[in-house]
mmCIF file with all atom_site columns, C-alpha atoms and ligand atoms in Angstrom:
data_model
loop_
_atom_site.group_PDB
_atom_site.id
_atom_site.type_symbol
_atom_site.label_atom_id
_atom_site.label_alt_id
_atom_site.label_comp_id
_atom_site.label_asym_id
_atom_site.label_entity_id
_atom_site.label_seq_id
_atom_site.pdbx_PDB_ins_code
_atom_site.Cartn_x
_atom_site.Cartn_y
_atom_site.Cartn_z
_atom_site.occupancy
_atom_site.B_iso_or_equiv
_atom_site.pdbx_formal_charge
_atom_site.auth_seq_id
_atom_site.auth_comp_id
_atom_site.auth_asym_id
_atom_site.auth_atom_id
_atom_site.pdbx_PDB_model_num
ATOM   1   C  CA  . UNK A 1 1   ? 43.106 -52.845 37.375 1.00 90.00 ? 9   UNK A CA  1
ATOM   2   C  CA  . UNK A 1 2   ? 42.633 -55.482 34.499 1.00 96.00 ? 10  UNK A CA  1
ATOM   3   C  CA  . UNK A 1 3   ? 40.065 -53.099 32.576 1.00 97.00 ? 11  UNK A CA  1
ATOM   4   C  CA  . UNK A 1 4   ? 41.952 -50.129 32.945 1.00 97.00 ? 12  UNK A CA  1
ATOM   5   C  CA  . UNK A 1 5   ? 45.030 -51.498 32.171 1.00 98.00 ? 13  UNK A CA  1
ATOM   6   C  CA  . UNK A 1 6   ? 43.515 -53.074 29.007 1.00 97.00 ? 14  UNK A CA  1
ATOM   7   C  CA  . UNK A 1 7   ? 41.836 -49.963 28.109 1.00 97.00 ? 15  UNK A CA  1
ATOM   8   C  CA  . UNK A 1 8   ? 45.065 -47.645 28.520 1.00 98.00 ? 16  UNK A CA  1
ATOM   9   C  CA  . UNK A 1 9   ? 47.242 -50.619 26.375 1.00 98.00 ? 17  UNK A CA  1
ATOM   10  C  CA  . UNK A 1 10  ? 44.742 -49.671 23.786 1.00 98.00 ? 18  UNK A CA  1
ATOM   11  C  CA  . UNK A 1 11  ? 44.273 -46.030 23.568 1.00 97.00 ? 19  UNK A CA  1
ATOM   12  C  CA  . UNK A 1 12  ? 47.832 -45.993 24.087 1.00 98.00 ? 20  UNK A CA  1
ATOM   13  C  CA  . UNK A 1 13  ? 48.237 -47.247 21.221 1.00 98.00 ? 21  UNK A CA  1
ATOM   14  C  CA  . UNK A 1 14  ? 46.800 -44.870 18.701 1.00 98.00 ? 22  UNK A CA  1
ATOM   15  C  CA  . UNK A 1 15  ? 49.243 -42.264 19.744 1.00 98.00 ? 23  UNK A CA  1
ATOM   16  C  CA  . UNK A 1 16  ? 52.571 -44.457 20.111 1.00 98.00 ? 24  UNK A CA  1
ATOM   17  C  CA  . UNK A 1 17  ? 51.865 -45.821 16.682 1.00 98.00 ? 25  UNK A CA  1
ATOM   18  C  CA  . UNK A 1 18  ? 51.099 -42.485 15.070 1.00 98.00 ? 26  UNK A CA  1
ATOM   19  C  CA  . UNK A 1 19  ? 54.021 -40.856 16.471 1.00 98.00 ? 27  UNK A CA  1
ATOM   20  C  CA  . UNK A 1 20  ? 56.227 -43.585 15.568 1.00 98.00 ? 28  UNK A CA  1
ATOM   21  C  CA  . UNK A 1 21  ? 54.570 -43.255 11.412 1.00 98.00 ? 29  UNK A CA  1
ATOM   22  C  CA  . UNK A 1 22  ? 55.438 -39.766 11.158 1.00 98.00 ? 30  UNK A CA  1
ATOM   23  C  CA  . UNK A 1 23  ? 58.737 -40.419 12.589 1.00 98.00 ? 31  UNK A CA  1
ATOM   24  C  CA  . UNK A 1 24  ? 59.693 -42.623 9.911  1.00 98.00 ? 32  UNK A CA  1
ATOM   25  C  CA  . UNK A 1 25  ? 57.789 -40.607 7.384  1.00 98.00 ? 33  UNK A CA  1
ATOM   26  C  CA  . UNK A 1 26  ? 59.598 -37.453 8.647  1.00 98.00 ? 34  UNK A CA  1
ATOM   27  C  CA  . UNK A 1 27  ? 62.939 -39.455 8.314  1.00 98.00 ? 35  UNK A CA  1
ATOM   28  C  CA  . UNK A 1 28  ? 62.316 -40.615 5.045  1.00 98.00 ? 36  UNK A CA  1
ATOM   29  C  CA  . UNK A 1 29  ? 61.354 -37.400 3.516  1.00 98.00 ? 37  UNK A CA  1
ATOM   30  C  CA  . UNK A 1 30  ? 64.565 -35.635 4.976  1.00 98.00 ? 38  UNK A CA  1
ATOM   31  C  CA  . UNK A 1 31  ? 66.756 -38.486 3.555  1.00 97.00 ? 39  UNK A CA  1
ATOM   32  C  CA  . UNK A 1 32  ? 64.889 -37.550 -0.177 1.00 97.00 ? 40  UNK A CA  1
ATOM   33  C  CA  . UNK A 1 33  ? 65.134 -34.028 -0.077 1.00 97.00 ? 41  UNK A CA  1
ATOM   34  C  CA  . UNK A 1 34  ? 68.658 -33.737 2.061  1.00 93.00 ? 42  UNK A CA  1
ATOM   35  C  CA  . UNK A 1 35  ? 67.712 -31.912 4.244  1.00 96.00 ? 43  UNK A CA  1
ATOM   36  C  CA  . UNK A 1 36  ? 69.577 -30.547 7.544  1.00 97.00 ? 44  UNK A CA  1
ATOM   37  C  CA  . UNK A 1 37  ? 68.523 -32.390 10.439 1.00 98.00 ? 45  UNK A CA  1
ATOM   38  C  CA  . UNK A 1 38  ? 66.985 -29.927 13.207 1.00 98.00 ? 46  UNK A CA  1
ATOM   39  C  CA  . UNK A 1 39  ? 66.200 -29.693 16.645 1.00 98.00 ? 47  UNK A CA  1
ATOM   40  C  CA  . UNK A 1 40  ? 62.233 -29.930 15.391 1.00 98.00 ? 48  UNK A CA  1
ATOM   41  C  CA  . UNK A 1 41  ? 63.831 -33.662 13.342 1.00 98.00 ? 49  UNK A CA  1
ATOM   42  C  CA  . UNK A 1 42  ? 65.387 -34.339 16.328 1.00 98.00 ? 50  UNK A CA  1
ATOM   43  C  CA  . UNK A 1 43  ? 62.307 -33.690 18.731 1.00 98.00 ? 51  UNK A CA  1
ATOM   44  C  CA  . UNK A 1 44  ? 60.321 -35.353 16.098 1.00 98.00 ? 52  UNK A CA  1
ATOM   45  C  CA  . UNK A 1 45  ? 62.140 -38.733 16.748 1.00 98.00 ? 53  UNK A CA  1
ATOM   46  C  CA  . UNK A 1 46  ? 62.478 -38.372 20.676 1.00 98.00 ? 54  UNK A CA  1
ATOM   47  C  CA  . UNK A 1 47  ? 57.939 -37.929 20.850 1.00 98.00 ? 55  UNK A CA  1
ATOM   48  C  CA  . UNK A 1 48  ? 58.241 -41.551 19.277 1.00 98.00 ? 56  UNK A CA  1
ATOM   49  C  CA  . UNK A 1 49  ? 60.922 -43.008 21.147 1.00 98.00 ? 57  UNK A CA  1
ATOM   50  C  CA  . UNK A 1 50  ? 58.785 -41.801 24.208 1.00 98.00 ? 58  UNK A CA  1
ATOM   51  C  CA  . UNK A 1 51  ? 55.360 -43.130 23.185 1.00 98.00 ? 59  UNK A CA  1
ATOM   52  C  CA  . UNK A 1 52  ? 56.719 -46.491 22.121 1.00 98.00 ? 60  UNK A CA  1
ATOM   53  C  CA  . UNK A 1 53  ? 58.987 -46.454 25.634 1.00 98.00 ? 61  UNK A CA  1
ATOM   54  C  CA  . UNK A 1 54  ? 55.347 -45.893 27.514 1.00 98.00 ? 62  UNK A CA  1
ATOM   55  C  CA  . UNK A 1 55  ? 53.510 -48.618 25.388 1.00 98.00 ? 63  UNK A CA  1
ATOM   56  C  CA  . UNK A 1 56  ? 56.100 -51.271 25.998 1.00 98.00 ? 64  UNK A CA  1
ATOM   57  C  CA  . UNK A 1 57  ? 55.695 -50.497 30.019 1.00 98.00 ? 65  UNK A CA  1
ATOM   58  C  CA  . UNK A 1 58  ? 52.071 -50.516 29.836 1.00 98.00 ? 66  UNK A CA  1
ATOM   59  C  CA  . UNK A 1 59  ? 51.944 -53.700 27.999 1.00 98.00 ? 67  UNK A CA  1
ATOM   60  C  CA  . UNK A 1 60  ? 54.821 -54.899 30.320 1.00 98.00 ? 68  UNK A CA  1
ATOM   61  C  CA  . UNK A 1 61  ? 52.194 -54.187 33.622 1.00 98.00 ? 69  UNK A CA  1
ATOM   62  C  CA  . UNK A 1 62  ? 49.382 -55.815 31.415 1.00 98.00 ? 70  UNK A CA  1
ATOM   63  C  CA  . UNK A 1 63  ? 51.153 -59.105 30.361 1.00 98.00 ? 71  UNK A CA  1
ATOM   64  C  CA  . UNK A 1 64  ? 50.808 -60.091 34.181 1.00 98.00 ? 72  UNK A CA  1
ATOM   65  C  CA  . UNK A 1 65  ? 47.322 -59.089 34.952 1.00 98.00 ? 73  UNK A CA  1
ATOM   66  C  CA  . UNK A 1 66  ? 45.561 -60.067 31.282 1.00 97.00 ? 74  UNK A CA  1
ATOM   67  C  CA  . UNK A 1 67  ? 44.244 -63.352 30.961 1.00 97.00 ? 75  UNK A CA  1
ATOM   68  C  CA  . UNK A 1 68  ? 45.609 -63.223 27.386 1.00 97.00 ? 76  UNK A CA  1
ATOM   69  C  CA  . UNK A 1 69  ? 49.130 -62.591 28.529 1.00 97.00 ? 77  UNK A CA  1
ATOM   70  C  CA  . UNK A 1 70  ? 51.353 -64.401 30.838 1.00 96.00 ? 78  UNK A CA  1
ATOM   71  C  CA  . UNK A 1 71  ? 48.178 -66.864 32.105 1.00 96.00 ? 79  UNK A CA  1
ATOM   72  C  CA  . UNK A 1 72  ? 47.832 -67.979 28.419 1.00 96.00 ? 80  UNK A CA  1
ATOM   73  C  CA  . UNK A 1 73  ? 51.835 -68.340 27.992 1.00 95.00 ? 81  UNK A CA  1
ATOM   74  C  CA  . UNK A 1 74  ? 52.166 -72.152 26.420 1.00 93.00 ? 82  UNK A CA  1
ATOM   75  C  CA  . UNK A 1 75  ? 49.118 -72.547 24.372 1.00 93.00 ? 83  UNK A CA  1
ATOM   76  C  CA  . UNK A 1 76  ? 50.822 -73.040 21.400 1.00 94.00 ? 84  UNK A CA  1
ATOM   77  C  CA  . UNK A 1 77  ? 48.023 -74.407 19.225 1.00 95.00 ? 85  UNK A CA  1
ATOM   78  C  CA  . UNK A 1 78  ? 45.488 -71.452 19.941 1.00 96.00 ? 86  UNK A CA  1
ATOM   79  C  CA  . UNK A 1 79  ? 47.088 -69.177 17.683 1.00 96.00 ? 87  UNK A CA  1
ATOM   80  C  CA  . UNK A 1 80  ? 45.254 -65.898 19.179 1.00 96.00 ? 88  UNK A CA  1
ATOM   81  C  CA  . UNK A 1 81  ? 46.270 -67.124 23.079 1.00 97.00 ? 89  UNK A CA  1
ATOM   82  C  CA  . UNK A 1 82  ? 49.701 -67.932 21.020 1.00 97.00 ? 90  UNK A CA  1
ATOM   83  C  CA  . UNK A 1 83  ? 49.940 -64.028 19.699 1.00 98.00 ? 91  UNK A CA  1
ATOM   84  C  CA  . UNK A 1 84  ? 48.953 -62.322 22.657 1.00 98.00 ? 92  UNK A CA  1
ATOM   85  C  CA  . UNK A 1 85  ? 50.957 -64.129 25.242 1.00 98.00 ? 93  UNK A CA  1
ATOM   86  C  CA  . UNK A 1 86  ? 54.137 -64.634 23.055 1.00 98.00 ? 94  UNK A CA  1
ATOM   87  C  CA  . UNK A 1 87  ? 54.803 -63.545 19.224 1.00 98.00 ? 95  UNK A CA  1
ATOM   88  C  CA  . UNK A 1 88  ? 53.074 -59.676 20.224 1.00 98.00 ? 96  UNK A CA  1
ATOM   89  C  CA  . UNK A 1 89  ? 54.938 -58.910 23.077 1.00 98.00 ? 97  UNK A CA  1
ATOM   90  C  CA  . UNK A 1 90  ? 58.494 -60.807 21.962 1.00 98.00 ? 98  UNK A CA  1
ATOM   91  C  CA  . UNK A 1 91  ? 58.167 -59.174 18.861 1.00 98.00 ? 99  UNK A CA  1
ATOM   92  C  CA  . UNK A 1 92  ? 57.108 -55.645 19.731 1.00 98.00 ? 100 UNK A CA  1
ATOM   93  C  CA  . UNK A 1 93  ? 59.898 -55.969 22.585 1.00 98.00 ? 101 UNK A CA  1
ATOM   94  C  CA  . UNK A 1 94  ? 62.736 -56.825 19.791 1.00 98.00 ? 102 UNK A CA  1
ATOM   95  C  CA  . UNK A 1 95  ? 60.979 -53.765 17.550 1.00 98.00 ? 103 UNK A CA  1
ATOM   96  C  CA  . UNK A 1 96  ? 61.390 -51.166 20.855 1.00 98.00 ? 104 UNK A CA  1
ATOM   97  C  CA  . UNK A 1 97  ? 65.166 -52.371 21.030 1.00 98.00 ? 105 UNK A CA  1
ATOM   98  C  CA  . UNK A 1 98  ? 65.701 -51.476 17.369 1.00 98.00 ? 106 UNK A CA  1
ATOM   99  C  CA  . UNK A 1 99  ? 63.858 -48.075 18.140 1.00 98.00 ? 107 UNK A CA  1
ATOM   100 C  CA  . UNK A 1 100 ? 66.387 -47.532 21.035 1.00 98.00 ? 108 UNK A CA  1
ATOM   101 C  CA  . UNK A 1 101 ? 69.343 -48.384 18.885 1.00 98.00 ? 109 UNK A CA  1
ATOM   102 C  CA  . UNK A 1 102 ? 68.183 -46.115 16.166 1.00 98.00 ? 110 UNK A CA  1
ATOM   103 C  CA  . UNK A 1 103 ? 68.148 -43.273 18.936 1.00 98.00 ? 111 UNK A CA  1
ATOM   104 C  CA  . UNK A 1 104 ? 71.587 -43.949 20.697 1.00 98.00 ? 112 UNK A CA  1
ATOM   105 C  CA  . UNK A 1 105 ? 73.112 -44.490 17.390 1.00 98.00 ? 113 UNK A CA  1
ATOM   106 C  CA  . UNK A 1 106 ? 71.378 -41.067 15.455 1.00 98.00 ? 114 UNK A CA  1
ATOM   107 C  CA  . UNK A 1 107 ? 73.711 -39.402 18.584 1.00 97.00 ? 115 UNK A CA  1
ATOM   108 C  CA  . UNK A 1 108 ? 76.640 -40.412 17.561 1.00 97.00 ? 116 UNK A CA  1
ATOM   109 C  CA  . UNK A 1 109 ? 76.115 -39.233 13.911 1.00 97.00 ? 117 UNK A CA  1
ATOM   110 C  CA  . UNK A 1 110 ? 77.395 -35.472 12.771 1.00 96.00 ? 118 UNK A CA  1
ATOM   111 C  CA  . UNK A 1 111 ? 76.013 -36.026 9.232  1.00 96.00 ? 119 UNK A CA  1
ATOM   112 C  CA  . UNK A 1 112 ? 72.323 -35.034 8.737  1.00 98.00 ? 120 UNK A CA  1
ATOM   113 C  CA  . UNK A 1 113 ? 71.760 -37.889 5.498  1.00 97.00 ? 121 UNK A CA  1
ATOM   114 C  CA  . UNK A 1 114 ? 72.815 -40.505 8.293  1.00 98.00 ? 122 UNK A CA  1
ATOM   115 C  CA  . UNK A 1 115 ? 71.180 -39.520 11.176 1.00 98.00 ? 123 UNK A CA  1
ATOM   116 C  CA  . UNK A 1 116 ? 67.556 -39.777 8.377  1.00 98.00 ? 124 UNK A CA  1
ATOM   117 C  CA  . UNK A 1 117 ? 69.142 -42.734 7.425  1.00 98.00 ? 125 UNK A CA  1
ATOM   118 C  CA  . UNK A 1 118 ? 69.203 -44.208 10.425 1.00 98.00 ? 126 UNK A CA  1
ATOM   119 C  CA  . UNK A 1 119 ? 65.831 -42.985 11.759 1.00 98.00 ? 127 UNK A CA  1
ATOM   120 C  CA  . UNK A 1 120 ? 64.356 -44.400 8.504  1.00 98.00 ? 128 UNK A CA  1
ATOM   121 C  CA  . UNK A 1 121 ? 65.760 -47.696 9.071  1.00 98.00 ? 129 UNK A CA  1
ATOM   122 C  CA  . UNK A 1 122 ? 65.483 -48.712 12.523 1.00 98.00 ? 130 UNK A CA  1
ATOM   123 C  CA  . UNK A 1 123 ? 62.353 -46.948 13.361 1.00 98.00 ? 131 UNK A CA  1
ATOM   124 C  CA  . UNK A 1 124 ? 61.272 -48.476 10.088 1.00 98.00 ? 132 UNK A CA  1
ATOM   125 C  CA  . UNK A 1 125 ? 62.021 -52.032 11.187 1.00 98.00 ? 133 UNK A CA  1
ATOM   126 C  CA  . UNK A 1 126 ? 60.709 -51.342 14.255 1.00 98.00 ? 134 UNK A CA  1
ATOM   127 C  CA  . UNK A 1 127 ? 56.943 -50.096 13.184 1.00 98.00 ? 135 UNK A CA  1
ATOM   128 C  CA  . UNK A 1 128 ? 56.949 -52.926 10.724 1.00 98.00 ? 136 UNK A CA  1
ATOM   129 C  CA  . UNK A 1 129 ? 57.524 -55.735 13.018 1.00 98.00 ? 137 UNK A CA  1
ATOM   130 C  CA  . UNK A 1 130 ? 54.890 -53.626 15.591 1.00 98.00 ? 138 UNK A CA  1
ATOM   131 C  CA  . UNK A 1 131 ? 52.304 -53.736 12.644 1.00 98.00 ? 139 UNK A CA  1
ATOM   132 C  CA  . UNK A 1 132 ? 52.954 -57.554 11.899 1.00 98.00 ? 140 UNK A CA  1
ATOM   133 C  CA  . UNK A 1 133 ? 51.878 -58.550 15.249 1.00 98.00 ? 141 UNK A CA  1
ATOM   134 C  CA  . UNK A 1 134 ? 49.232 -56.208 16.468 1.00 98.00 ? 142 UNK A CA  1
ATOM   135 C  CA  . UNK A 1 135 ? 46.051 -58.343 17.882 1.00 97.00 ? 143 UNK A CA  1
ATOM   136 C  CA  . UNK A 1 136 ? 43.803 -56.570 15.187 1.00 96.00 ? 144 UNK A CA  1
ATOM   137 C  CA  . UNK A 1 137 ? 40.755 -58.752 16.324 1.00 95.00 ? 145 UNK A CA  1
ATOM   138 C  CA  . UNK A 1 138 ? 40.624 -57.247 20.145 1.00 95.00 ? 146 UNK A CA  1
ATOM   139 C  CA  . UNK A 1 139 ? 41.312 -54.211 18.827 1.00 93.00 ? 147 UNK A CA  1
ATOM   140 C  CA  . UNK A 1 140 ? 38.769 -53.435 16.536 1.00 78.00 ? 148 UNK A CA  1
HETATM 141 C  C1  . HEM B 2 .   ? 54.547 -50.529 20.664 1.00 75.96 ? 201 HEM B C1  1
HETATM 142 C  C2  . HEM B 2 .   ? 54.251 -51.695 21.184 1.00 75.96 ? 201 HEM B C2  1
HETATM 143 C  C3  . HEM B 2 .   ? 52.868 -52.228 21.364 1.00 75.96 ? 201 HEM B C3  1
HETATM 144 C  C4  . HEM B 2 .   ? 51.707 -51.892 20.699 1.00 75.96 ? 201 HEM B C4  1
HETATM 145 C  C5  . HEM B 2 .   ? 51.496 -50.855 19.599 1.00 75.96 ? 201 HEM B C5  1
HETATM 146 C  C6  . HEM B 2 .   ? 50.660 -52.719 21.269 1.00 75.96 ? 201 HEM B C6  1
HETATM 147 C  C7  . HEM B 2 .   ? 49.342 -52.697 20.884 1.00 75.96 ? 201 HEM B C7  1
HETATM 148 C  C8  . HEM B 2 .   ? 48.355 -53.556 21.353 1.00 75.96 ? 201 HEM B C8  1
HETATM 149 C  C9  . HEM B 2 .   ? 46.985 -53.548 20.920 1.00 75.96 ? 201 HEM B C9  1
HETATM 150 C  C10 . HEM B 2 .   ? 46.402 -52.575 19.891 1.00 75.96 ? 201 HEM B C10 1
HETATM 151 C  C11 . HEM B 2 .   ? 46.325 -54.537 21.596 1.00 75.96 ? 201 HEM B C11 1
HETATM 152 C  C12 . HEM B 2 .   ? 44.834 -54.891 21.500 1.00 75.96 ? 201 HEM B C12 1
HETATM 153 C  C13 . HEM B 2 .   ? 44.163 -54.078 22.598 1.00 75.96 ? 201 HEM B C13 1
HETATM 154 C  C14 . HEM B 2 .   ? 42.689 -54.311 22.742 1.00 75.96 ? 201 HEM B C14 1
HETATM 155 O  O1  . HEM B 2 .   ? 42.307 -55.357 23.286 1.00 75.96 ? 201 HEM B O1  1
HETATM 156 O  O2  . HEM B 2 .   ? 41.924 -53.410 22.356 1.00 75.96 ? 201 HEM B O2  1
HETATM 157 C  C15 . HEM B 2 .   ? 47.282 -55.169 22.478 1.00 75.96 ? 201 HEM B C15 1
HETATM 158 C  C16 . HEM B 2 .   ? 47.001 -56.217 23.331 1.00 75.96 ? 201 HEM B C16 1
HETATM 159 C  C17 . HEM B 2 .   ? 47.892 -56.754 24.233 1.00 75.96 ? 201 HEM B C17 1
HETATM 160 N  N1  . HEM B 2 .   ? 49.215 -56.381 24.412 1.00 75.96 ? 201 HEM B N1  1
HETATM 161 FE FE1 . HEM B 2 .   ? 50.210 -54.959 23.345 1.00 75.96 ? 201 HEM B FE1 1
HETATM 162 N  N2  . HEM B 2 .   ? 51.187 -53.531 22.254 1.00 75.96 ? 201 HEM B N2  1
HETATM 163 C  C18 . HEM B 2 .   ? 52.541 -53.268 22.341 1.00 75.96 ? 201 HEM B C18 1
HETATM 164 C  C19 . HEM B 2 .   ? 53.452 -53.853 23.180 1.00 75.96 ? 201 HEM B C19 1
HETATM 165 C  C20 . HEM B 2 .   ? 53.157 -54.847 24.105 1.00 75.96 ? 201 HEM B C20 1
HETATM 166 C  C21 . HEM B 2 .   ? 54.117 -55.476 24.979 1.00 75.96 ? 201 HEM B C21 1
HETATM 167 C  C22 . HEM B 2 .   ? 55.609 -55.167 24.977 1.00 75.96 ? 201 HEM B C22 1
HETATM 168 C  C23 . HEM B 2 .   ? 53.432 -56.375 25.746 1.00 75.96 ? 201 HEM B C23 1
HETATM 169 C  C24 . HEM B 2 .   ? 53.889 -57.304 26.844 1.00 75.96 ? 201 HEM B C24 1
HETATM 170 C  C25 . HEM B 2 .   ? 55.118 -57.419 27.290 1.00 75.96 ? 201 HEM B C25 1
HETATM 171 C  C26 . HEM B 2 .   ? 52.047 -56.325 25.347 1.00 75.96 ? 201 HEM B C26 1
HETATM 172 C  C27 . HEM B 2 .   ? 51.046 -57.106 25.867 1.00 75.96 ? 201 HEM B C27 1
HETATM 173 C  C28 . HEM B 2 .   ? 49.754 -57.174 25.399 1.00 75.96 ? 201 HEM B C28 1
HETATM 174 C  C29 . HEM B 2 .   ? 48.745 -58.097 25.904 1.00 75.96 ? 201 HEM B C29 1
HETATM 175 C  C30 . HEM B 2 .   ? 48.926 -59.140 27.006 1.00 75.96 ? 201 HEM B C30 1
HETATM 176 C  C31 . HEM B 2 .   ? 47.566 -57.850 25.163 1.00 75.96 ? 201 HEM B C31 1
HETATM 177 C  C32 . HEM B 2 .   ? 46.195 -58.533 25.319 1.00 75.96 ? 201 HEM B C32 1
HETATM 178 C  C33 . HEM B 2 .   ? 45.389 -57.696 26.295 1.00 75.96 ? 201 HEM B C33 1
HETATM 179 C  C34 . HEM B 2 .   ? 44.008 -58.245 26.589 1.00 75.96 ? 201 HEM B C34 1
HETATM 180 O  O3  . HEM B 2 .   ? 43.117 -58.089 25.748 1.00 75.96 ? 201 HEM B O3  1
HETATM 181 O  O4  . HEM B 2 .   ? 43.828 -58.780 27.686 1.00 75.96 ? 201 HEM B O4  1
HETATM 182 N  N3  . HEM B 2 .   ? 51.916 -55.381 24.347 1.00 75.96 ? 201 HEM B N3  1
HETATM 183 N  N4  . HEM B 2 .   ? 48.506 -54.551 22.308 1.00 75.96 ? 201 HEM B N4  1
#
């Protein structure tokens, strides 16, 4: 289960990141060139809020069976044991609640220059914080 687990977290991670990059990106060029926001923007946006939806409940499952996650919860002065049981998750779970707000908020929005305005900013957040605390060591 462990391996597996690990291994999926991993792979997983490729995609939810990428998806989430050209998200923004997207986002940001609409917001430049004012563009109308379309169902292809729109879809665009819901592939990342997805990906980073399924890599939250993967790491969720993984925190509990990795002896890096919930096992190593309290070693405070090993800073890797210290990222992988606390700051990555915490943080990456405060960076998928921006994501969400981003999409409930883009919803509510008739405008297209705030709906990429809003994309750009809480989707940006929330790939910045995710890029601050990624365990770059176990991953490559
Ligand atoms: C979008 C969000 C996330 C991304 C992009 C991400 C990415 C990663 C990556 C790249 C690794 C290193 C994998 C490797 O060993 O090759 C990792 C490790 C880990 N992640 Fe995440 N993660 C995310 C969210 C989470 C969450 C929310 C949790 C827990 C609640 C979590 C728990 C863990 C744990 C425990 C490890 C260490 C696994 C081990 O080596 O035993 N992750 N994560």
């Amino acid at each position: 289960m462990y391996p597996f687990l690990k291994q999926l977290h991993s792979g997983w991670a490729y995609l939810a990141l990428l998806l989430l990059l050209f998200a923004v990106i997207n986002s940001i060029i609409g917001l430049t060139s004012k563009k109308e926001f379309t169902a292809k923007d729109r879809k665009i946006s819901l592939f990342a809020l997805i990906g980073t939806h399924t890599q939250l409940l993967i790491g969720l499952i993984l925190y509990f069976v990795s002896p890096l996650g919930k096992d190593a919860f309290g070693q405070m002065s090993n800073a890797a044991l210290r990222l992988t049981s606390l700051e990555h998750p915490l943080i990456n779970l405060i960076a998928i609640v921006l994501i969400t707000i981003g999409w409930s908020k883009h919803k509510k929005l008739i405008n297209s220059e705030a709906k990429f305005k809003t994309f750009a900013i809480y989707y940006g957040l929330g790939l910045i914080l995710i890029l601050s605390r990624i365990p770059w060591s176990l991953w490559f």
